[in-house]
Coordinates of C-alpha atoms in Angstrom, one line a residue:
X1 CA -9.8 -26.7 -33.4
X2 CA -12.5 -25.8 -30.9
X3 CA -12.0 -24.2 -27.2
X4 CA -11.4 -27.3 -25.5
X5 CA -9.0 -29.0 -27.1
X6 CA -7.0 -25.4 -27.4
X7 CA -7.2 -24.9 -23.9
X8 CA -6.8 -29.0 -23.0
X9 CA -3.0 -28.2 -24.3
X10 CA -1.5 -25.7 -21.5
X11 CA -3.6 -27.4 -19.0
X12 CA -1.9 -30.8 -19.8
X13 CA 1.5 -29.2 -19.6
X14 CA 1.0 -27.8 -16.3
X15 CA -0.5 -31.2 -15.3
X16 CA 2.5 -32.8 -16.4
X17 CA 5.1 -30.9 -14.9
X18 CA 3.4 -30.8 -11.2
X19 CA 3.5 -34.8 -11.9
X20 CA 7.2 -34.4 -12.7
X21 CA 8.1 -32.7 -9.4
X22 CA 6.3 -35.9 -7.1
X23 CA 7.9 -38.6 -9.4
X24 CA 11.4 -37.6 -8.6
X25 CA 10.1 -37.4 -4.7
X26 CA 8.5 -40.8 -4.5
X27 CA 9.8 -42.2 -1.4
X28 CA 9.2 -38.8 0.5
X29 CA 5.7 -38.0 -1.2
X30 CA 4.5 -41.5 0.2
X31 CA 6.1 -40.8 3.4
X32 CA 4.6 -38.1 4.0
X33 CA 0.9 -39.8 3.1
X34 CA 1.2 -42.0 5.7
X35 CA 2.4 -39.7 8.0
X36 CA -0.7 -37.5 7.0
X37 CA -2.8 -40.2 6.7
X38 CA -2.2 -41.0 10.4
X39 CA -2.7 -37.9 11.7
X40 CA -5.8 -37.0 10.3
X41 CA -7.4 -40.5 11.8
X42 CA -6.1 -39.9 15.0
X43 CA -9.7 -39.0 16.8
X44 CA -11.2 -41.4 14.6
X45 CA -13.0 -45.0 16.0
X46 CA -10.7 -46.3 14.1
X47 CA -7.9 -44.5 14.8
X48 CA -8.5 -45.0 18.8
X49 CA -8.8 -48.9 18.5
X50 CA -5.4 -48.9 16.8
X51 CA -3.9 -46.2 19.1
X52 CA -2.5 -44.0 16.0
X53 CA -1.7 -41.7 18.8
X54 CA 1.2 -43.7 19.2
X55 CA 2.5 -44.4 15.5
X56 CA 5.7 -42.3 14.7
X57 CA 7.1 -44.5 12.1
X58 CA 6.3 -47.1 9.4
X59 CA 7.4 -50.2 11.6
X60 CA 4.8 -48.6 14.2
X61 CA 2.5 -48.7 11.7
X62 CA 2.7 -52.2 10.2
X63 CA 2.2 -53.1 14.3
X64 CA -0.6 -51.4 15.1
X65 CA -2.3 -52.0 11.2
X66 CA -2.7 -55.7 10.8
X67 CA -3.3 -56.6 6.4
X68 CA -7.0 -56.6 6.5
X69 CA -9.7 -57.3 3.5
X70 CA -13.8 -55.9 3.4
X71 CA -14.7 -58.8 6.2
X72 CA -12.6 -57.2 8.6
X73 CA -13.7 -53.4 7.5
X74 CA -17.1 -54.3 7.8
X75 CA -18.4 -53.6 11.4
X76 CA -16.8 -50.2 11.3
X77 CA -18.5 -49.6 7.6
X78 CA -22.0 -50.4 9.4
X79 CA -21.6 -48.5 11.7
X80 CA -21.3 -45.5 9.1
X81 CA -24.2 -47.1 7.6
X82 CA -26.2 -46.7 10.8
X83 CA -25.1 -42.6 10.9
X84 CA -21.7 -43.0 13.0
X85 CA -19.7 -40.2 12.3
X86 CA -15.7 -40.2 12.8
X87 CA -15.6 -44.2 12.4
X88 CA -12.5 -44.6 9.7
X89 CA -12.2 -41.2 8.1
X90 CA -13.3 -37.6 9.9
X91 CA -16.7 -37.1 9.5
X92 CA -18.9 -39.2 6.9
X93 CA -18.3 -40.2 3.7
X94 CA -19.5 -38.5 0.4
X95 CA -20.6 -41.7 -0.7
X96 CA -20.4 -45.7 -0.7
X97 CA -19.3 -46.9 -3.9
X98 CA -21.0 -50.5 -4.2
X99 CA -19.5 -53.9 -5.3
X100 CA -19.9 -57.2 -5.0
X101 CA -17.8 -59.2 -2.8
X102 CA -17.4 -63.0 -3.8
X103 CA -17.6 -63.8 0.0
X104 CA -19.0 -60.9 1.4
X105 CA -22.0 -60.2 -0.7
X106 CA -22.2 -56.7 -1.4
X107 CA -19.9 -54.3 -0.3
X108 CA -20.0 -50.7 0.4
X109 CA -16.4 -48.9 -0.4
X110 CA -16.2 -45.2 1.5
X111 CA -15.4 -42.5 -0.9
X112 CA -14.7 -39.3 1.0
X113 CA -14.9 -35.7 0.4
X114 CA -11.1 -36.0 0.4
X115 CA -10.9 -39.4 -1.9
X116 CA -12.8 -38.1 -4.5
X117 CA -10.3 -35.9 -6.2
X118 CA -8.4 -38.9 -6.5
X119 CA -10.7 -40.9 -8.7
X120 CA -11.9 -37.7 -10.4
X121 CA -8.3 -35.6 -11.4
X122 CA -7.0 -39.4 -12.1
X123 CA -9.1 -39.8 -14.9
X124 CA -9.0 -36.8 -16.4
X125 CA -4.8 -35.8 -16.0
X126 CA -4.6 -39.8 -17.6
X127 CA -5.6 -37.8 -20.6
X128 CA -4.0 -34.9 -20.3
X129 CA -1.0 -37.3 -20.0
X130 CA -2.0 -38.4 -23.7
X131 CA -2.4 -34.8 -24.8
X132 CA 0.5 -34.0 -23.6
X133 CA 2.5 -36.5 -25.1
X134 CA 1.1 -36.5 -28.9
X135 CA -0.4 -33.1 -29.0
X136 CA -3.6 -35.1 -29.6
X137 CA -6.7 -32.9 -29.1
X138 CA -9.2 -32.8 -31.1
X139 CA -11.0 -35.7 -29.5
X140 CA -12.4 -33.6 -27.0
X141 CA -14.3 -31.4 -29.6
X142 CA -16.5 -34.3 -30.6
X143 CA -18.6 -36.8 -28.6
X144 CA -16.7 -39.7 -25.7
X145 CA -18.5 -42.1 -24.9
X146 CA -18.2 -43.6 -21.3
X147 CA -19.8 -47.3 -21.1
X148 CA -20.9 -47.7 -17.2
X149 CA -22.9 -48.5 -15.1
X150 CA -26.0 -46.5 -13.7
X151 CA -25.6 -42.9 -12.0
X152 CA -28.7 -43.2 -10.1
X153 CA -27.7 -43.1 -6.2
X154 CA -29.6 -44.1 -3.2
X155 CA -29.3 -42.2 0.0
X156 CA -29.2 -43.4 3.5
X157 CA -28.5 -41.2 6.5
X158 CA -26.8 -38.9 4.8
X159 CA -24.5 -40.8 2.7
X160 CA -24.7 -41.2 -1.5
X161 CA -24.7 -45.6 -2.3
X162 CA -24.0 -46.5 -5.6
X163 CA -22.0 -48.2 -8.3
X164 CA -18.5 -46.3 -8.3
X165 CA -18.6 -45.5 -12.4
X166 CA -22.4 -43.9 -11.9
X167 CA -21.0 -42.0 -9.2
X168 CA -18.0 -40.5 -11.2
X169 CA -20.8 -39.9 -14.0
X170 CA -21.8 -37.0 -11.5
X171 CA -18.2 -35.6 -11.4
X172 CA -17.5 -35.1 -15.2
X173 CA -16.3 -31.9 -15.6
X174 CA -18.4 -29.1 -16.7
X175 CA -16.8 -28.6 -20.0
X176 CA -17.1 -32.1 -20.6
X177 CA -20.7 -32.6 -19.9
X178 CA -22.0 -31.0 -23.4
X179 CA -20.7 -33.7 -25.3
X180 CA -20.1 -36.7 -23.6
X181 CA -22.5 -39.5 -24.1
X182 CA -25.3 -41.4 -23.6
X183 CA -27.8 -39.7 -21.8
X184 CA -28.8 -39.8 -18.1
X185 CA -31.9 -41.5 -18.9
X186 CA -30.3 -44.2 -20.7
X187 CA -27.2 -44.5 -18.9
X188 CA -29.7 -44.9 -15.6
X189 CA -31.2 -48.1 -17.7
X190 CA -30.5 -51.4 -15.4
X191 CA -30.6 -54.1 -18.1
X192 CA -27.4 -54.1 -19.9
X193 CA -29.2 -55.5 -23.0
X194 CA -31.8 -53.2 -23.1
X195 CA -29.4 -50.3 -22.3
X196 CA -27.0 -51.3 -24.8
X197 CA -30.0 -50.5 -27.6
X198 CA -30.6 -47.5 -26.6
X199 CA -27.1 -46.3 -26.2
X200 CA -26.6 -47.4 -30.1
X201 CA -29.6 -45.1 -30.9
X202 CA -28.0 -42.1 -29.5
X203 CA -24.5 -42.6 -31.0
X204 CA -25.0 -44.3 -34.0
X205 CA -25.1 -41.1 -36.2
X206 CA -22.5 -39.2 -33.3
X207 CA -19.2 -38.1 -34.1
X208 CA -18.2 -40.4 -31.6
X209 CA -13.9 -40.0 -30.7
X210 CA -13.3 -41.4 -27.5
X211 CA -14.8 -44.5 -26.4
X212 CA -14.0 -45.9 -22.8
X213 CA -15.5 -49.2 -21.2
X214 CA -14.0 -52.6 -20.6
X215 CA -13.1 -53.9 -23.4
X216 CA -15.4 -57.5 -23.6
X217 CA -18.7 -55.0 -23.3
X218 CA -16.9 -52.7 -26.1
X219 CA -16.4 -55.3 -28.2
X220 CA -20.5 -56.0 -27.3
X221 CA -21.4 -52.7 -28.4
X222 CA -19.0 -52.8 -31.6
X223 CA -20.7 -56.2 -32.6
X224 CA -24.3 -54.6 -32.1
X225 CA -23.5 -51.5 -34.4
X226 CA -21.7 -53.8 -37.0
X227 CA -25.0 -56.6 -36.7
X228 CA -27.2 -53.4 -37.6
X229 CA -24.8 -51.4 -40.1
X230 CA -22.9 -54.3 -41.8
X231 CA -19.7 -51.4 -41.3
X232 CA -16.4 -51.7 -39.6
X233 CA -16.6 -48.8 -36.8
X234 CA -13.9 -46.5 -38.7
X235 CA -16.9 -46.1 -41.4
X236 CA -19.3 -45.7 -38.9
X237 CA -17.2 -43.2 -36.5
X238 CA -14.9 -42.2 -38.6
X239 CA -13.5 -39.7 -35.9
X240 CA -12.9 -42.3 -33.5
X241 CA -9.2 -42.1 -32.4
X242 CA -8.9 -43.0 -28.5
X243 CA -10.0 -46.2 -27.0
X244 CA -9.6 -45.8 -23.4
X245 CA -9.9 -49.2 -21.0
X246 CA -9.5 -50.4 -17.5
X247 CA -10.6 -53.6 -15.7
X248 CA -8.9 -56.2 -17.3
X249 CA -5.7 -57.2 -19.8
X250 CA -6.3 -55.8 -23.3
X251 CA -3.5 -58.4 -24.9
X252 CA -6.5 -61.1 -25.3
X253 CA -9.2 -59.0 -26.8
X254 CA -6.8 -56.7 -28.9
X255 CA -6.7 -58.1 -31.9
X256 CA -10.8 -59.0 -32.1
X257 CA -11.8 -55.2 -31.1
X258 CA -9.1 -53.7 -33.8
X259 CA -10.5 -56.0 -36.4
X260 CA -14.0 -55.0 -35.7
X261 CA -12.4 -51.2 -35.7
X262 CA -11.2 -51.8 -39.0
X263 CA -7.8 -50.2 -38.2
X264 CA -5.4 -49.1 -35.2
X265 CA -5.7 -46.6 -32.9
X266 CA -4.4 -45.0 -29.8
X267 CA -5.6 -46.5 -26.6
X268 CA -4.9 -45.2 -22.9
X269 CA -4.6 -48.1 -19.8
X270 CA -6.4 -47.1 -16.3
X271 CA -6.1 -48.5 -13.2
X272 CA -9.3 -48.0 -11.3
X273 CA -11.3 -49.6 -8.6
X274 CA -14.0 -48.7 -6.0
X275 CA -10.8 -48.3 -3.6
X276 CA -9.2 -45.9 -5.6
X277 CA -7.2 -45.0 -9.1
X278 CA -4.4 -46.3 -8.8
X279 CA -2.3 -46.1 -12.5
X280 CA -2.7 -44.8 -16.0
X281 CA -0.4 -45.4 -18.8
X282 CA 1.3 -41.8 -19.4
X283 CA 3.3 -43.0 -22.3
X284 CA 2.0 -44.7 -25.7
X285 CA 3.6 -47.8 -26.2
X286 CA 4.6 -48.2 -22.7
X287 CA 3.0 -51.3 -21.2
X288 CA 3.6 -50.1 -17.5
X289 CA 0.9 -47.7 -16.3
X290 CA 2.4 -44.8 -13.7
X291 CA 1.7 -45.3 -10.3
X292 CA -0.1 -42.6 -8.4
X293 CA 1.9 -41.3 -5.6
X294 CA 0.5 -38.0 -4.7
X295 CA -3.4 -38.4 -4.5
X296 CA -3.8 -39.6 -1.2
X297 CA -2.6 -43.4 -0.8
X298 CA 0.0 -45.0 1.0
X299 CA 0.5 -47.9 -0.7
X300 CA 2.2 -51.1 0.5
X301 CA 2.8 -54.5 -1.1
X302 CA 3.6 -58.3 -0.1
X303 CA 5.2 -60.5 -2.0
X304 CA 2.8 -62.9 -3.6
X305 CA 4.6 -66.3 -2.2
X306 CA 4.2 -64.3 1.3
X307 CA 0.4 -63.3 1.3
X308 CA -1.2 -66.1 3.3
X309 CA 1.4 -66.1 5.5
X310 CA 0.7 -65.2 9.0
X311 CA 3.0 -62.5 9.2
X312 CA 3.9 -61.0 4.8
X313 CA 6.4 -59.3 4.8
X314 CA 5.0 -55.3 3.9
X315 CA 7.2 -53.6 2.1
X316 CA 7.0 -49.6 1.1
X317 CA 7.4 -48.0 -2.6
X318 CA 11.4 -47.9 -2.2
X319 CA 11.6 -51.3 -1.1
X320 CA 10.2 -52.8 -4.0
X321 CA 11.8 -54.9 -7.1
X322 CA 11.4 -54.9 -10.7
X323 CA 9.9 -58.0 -12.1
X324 CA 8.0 -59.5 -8.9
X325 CA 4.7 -60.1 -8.3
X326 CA 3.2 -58.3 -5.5
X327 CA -0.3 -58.0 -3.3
X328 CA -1.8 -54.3 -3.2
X329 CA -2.4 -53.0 -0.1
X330 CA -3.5 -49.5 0.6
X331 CA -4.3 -46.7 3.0
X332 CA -6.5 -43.5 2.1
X333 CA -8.0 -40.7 2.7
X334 CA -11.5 -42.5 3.3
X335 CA -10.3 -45.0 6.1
X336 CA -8.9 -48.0 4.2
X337 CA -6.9 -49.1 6.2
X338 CA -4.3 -51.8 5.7
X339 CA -6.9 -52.9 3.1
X340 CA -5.8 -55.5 0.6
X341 CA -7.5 -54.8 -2.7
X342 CA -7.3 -58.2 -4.2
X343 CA -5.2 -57.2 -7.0
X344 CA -1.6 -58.2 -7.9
X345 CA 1.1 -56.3 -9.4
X346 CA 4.6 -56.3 -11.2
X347 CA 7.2 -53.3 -11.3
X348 CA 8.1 -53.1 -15.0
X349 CA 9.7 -49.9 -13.8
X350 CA 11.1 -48.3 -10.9
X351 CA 12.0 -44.9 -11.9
X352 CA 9.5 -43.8 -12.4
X353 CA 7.7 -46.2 -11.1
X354 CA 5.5 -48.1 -13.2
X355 CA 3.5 -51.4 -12.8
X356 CA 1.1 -54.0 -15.1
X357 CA -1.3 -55.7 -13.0
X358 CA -0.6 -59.2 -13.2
X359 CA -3.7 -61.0 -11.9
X360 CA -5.5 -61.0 -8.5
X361 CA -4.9 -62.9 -5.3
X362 CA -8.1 -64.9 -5.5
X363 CA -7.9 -65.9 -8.9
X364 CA -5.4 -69.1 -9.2
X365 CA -4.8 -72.3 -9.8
X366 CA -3.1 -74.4 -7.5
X367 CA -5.2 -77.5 -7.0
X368 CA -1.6 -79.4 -7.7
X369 CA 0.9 -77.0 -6.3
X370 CA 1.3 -74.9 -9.5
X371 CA 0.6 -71.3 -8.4
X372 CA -0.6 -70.6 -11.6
X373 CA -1.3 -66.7 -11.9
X374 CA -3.5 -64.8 -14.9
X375 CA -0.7 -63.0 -16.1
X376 CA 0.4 -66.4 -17.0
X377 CA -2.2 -67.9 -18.5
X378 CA -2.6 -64.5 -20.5
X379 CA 1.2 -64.4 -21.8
X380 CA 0.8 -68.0 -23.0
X381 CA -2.7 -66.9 -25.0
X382 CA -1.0 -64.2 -26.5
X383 CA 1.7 -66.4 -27.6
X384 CA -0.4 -69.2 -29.2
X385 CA -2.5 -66.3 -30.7
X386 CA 0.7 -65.1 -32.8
X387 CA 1.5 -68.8 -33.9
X388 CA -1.8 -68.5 -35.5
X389 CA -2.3 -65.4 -37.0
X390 CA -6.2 -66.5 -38.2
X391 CA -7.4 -67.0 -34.6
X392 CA -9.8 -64.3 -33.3
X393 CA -10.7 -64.7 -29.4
X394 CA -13.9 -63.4 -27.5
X395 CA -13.1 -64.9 -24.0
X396 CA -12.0 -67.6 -22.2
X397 CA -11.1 -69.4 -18.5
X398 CA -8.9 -71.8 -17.2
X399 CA -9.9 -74.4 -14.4
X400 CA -8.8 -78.1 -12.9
X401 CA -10.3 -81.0 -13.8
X402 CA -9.2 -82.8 -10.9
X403 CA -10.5 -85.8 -11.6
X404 CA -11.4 -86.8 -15.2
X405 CA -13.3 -89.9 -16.2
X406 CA -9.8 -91.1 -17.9
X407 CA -6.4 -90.5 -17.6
X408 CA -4.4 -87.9 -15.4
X409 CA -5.8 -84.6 -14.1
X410 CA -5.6 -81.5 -16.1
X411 CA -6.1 -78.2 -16.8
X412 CA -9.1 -77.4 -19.0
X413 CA -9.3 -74.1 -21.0
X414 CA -12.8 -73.2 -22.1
X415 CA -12.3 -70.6 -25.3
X416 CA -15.0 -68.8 -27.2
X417 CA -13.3 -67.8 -30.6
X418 CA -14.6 -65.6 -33.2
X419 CA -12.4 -67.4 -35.2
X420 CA -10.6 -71.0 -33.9
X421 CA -7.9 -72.5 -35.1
X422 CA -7.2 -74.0 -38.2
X423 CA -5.4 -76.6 -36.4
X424 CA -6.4 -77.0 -32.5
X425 CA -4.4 -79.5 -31.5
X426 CA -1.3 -77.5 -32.1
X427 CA -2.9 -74.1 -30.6
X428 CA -3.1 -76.4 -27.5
X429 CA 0.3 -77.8 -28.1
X430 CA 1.3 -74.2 -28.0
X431 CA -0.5 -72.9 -25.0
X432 CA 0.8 -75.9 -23.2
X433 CA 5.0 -75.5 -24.1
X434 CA 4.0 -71.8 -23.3
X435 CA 2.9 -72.1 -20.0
X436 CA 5.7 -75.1 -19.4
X437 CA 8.3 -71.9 -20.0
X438 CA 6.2 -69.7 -17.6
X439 CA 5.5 -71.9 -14.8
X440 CA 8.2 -74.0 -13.4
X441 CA 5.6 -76.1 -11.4
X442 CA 3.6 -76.5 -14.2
X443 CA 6.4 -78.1 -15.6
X444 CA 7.4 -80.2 -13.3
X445 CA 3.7 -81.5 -12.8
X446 CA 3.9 -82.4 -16.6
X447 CA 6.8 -83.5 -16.7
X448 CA 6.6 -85.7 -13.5
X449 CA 3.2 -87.1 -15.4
X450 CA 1.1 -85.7 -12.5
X451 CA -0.6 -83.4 -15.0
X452 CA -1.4 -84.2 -18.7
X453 CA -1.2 -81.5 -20.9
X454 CA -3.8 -78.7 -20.9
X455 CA -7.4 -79.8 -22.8
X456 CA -9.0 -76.6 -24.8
X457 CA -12.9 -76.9 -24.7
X458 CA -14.5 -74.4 -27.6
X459 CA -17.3 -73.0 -26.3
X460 CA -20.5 -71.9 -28.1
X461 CA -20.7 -68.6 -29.7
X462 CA -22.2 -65.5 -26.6
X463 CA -21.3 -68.3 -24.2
X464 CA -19.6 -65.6 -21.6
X465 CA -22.3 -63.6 -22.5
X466 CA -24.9 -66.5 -21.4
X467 CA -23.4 -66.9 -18.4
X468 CA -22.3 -63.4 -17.3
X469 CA -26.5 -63.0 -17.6
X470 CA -27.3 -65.9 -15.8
X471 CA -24.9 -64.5 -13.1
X472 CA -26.5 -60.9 -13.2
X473 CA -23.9 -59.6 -13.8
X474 CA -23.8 -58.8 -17.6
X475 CA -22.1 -55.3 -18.7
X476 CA -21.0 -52.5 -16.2
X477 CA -17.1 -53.1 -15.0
X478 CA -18.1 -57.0 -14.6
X479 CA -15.6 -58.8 -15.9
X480 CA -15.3 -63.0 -16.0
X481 CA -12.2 -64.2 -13.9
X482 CA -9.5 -65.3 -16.4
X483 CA -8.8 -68.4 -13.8
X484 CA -10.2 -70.2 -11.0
X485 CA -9.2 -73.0 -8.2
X486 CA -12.6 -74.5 -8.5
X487 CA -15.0 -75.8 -11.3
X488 CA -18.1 -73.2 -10.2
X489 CA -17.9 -71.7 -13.8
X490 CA -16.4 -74.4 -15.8
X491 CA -19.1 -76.6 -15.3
X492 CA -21.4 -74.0 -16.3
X493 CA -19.4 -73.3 -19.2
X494 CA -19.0 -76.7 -20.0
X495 CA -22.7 -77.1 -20.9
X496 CA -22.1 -74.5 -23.8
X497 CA -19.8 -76.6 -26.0

């Protein structure tokens, strides 16, 4: 065993137990956040406009912070941009981690000098949580890859603008640094193609252990080094033992990325956004990931059937259930305030508390009424997938066809398998009683005949991959939405049959 992995061991326990004190505090912990939280923003332009002088409980605080998303951030953020100081957080930020909005164009996210440790110690105690738990280590001896996007950072008045994984890139620790890969020259390459090439060169012949990405531009790279090698991966890292993802459900690509693996391993869940890290999975086997109490977020949360009501109900970390779906909302230590992230969430565990993430808020289908989430639509492809045990899946989305040449609406699911069904009709057949025993609405709609039964459309082989380039937005923590209300892909999609 080398140093790190020796020393990774009492560092992890001490990690651990610090975590232990916080969980069995949760309620206070987070009370005390937003108390904190307050204070600190007092003086702030924000903080003055929303008279946080004022607040002395949570009920003052849902009244004086209305629910808010990036449009409603977005003249305080330019004012940052033009060299405010003190507009949402004290002082400026570190950096603005930039996204794309779907209706607000780009978006610049404030990371402060106080926010940062939470993205940063996040990622690294997630696996000191692993090491912890199966005295693990070795992995940290050899080479981890981390597949991201491009470090390089602009600068305007002061402030660090760039793609939230390039800017971690900047904060891996020291002892890290040595043998991570790829390089800064390639991992500053802006063509995901082109970098993808490059990053093969450098870790083709690596003892490569960990490898972290999401998974549909892991499996890219594993398809790339099988298309040059003819090898499963276990032959051509054979010290490859963690698979660590984030960014979307693993259920749906699991059983194509352990195939191209050529065997099982250990993988570690993360829940991380330009907003914040939010969750890792602390526990193997556990499909909940352990909700981060403690690094600088108050977090709130409105019941999904209440979001786009005019006044959700906002609920705190003890007032939640188990089993319901949930909007994120959060406050931090960079001036989010209020701010729904877009994501959804389930409690599949409330002590300590632990949540999946079931979909987000903007990706649905109700063109009929049937509040149909992705967690659905997921649960129901993992189900047809084990009725047949030869099917291999890439991708796929689910839209409306609202009105079809013939016959009654329905919904259309365009698939790209590795390997389809021997029989599709009764994959579809599947999916469909599936999501009938998911979705109540659904199954009312089918079984009023307002619906016919869901239509699958196999797509072409690199179909996502086709249009994920067309859309620039191929590799990096882009991922394809799993549904939509609208036909804006589909018919796209629908080209590549």
């Amino acid at each position: 065993m080398g140093i790190r992995s020796i020393l990774s061991k009492p560092l992890a326990a001490y990690v651990v137990a610090r975590q232990k004190k916080w969980m069995a505090r949760s309620a206070e912990v987070q009370a005390g956040w937003r108390k904190t939280l307050v204070e600190k923003a007092t003086d702030t332009a924000f903080g003055k406009d929303h008279y946080f002088k004022d607040i002395r409980s949570y009920d003052d605080f849902k009244q004086a912070v209305a629910v808010r998303d990036y449009e409603d951030i977005k003249d305080y953020v330019n004012l940052i941009l033009d060299g405010r100081e003190d507009v949402l957080w004290p002082g400026k930020p570190l950096y603005f981690a930039k996204t794309s909005g779907t209706t607000s164009g780009t978006k610049y996210i404030p990371i402060s000098k106080d926010s940062i440790h939470n993205h940063i110690n996040s990622a690294k105690n997630a696996l000191l949580n692993y090491i912890h738990e199966t005295g693990k280590s070795q992995f940290l001896d050899h080479k981890l890859i981390f597949l991201s996007g491009s470090p390089e950072l602009k600068e305007k008045n002061g402030i660090h603008i760039g793609r939230l994984s390039g800017i971690s890139t900047h904060h891996v620790p020291a002892y890290l640094q040595s043998n991570r890969m790829p390089s800064f020259e390639t991992n500053c390459i802006e063509d995901w193609e082109e970098k993808l090439e490059k990053i093969i060169d450098e870790t083709i012949n690596q003892p490569m252990s960990l490898i972290s990405g999401i998974p549909p531009w892991v499996q890219m790279y594993f398809d790339r080094i099988q298309a040059r090698t003819g090898k499963k991966i276990k032959d051509v890292f054979p010290n490859f033992e963690l698979f660590v993802y984030g960014g979307v459900n693993f259920e749906p690509y699991r059983a194509k990325l352990y195939e191209s693996i050529g065997k099982k391993i250990d993988s570690v869940e993360l829940f991380p956004a330009s907003e914040g890290f939010f969750a890792y999975q602390d526990k193997q086997g556990d499909p909940g990931m352990l909700l981060l109490l403690d690094t600088g977020i108050f977090y709130e949360f409105i019941p999904i059937d209440e979001y786009f009501n005019e006044k959700p109900t906002r609920l705190s970390i003890e007032q939640v259930e188990l089993g319901k779906n949930y909007a994120l909302v959060i406050n931090n230590n960079a001036g989010l305030w209020g701010y729904s992230i877009g994501d959804t969430v389930k409690f599949v565990s409330l002590d300590p508390y632990k949540v999946i993430v079931s979909g987000r808020i903007k990706h649905f289908i109700s063109a009929f009424g049937e509040h149909v989430i992705g967690e659905e639509v997921e649960k129901a492809m993992k189900f047809a997938c084990e009725r047949h045990p030869e099917v291999e899946l890439i991708e796929f989305t689910v839209a409306p066809m609202v009105s079809p040449a013939e016959g009654l609406p329905y919904h259309e699911w365009l698939i790209e398998f590795a390997t389809p069904p021997k029989n599709t009709a009764q994959f579809a057949e599947d999916l469909d009683k599936r999501m009938t025993e998911l979705n109540v609405y659904y199954d009312d709609l089918i079984t009023g005949s307002i619906l016919q039964r869901l239509v699958i459309t196999p797509l072409k082989r690199d179909a996502f991959i086709t249009y994920m380039r067309s859309q620039g937005k191929l590799g990096g923590q882009n991922k394809v939405p799993r549904l939509s209300n609208d036909r804006k892909i589909a018919d796209v999609l629908g080209k590549m049959v």
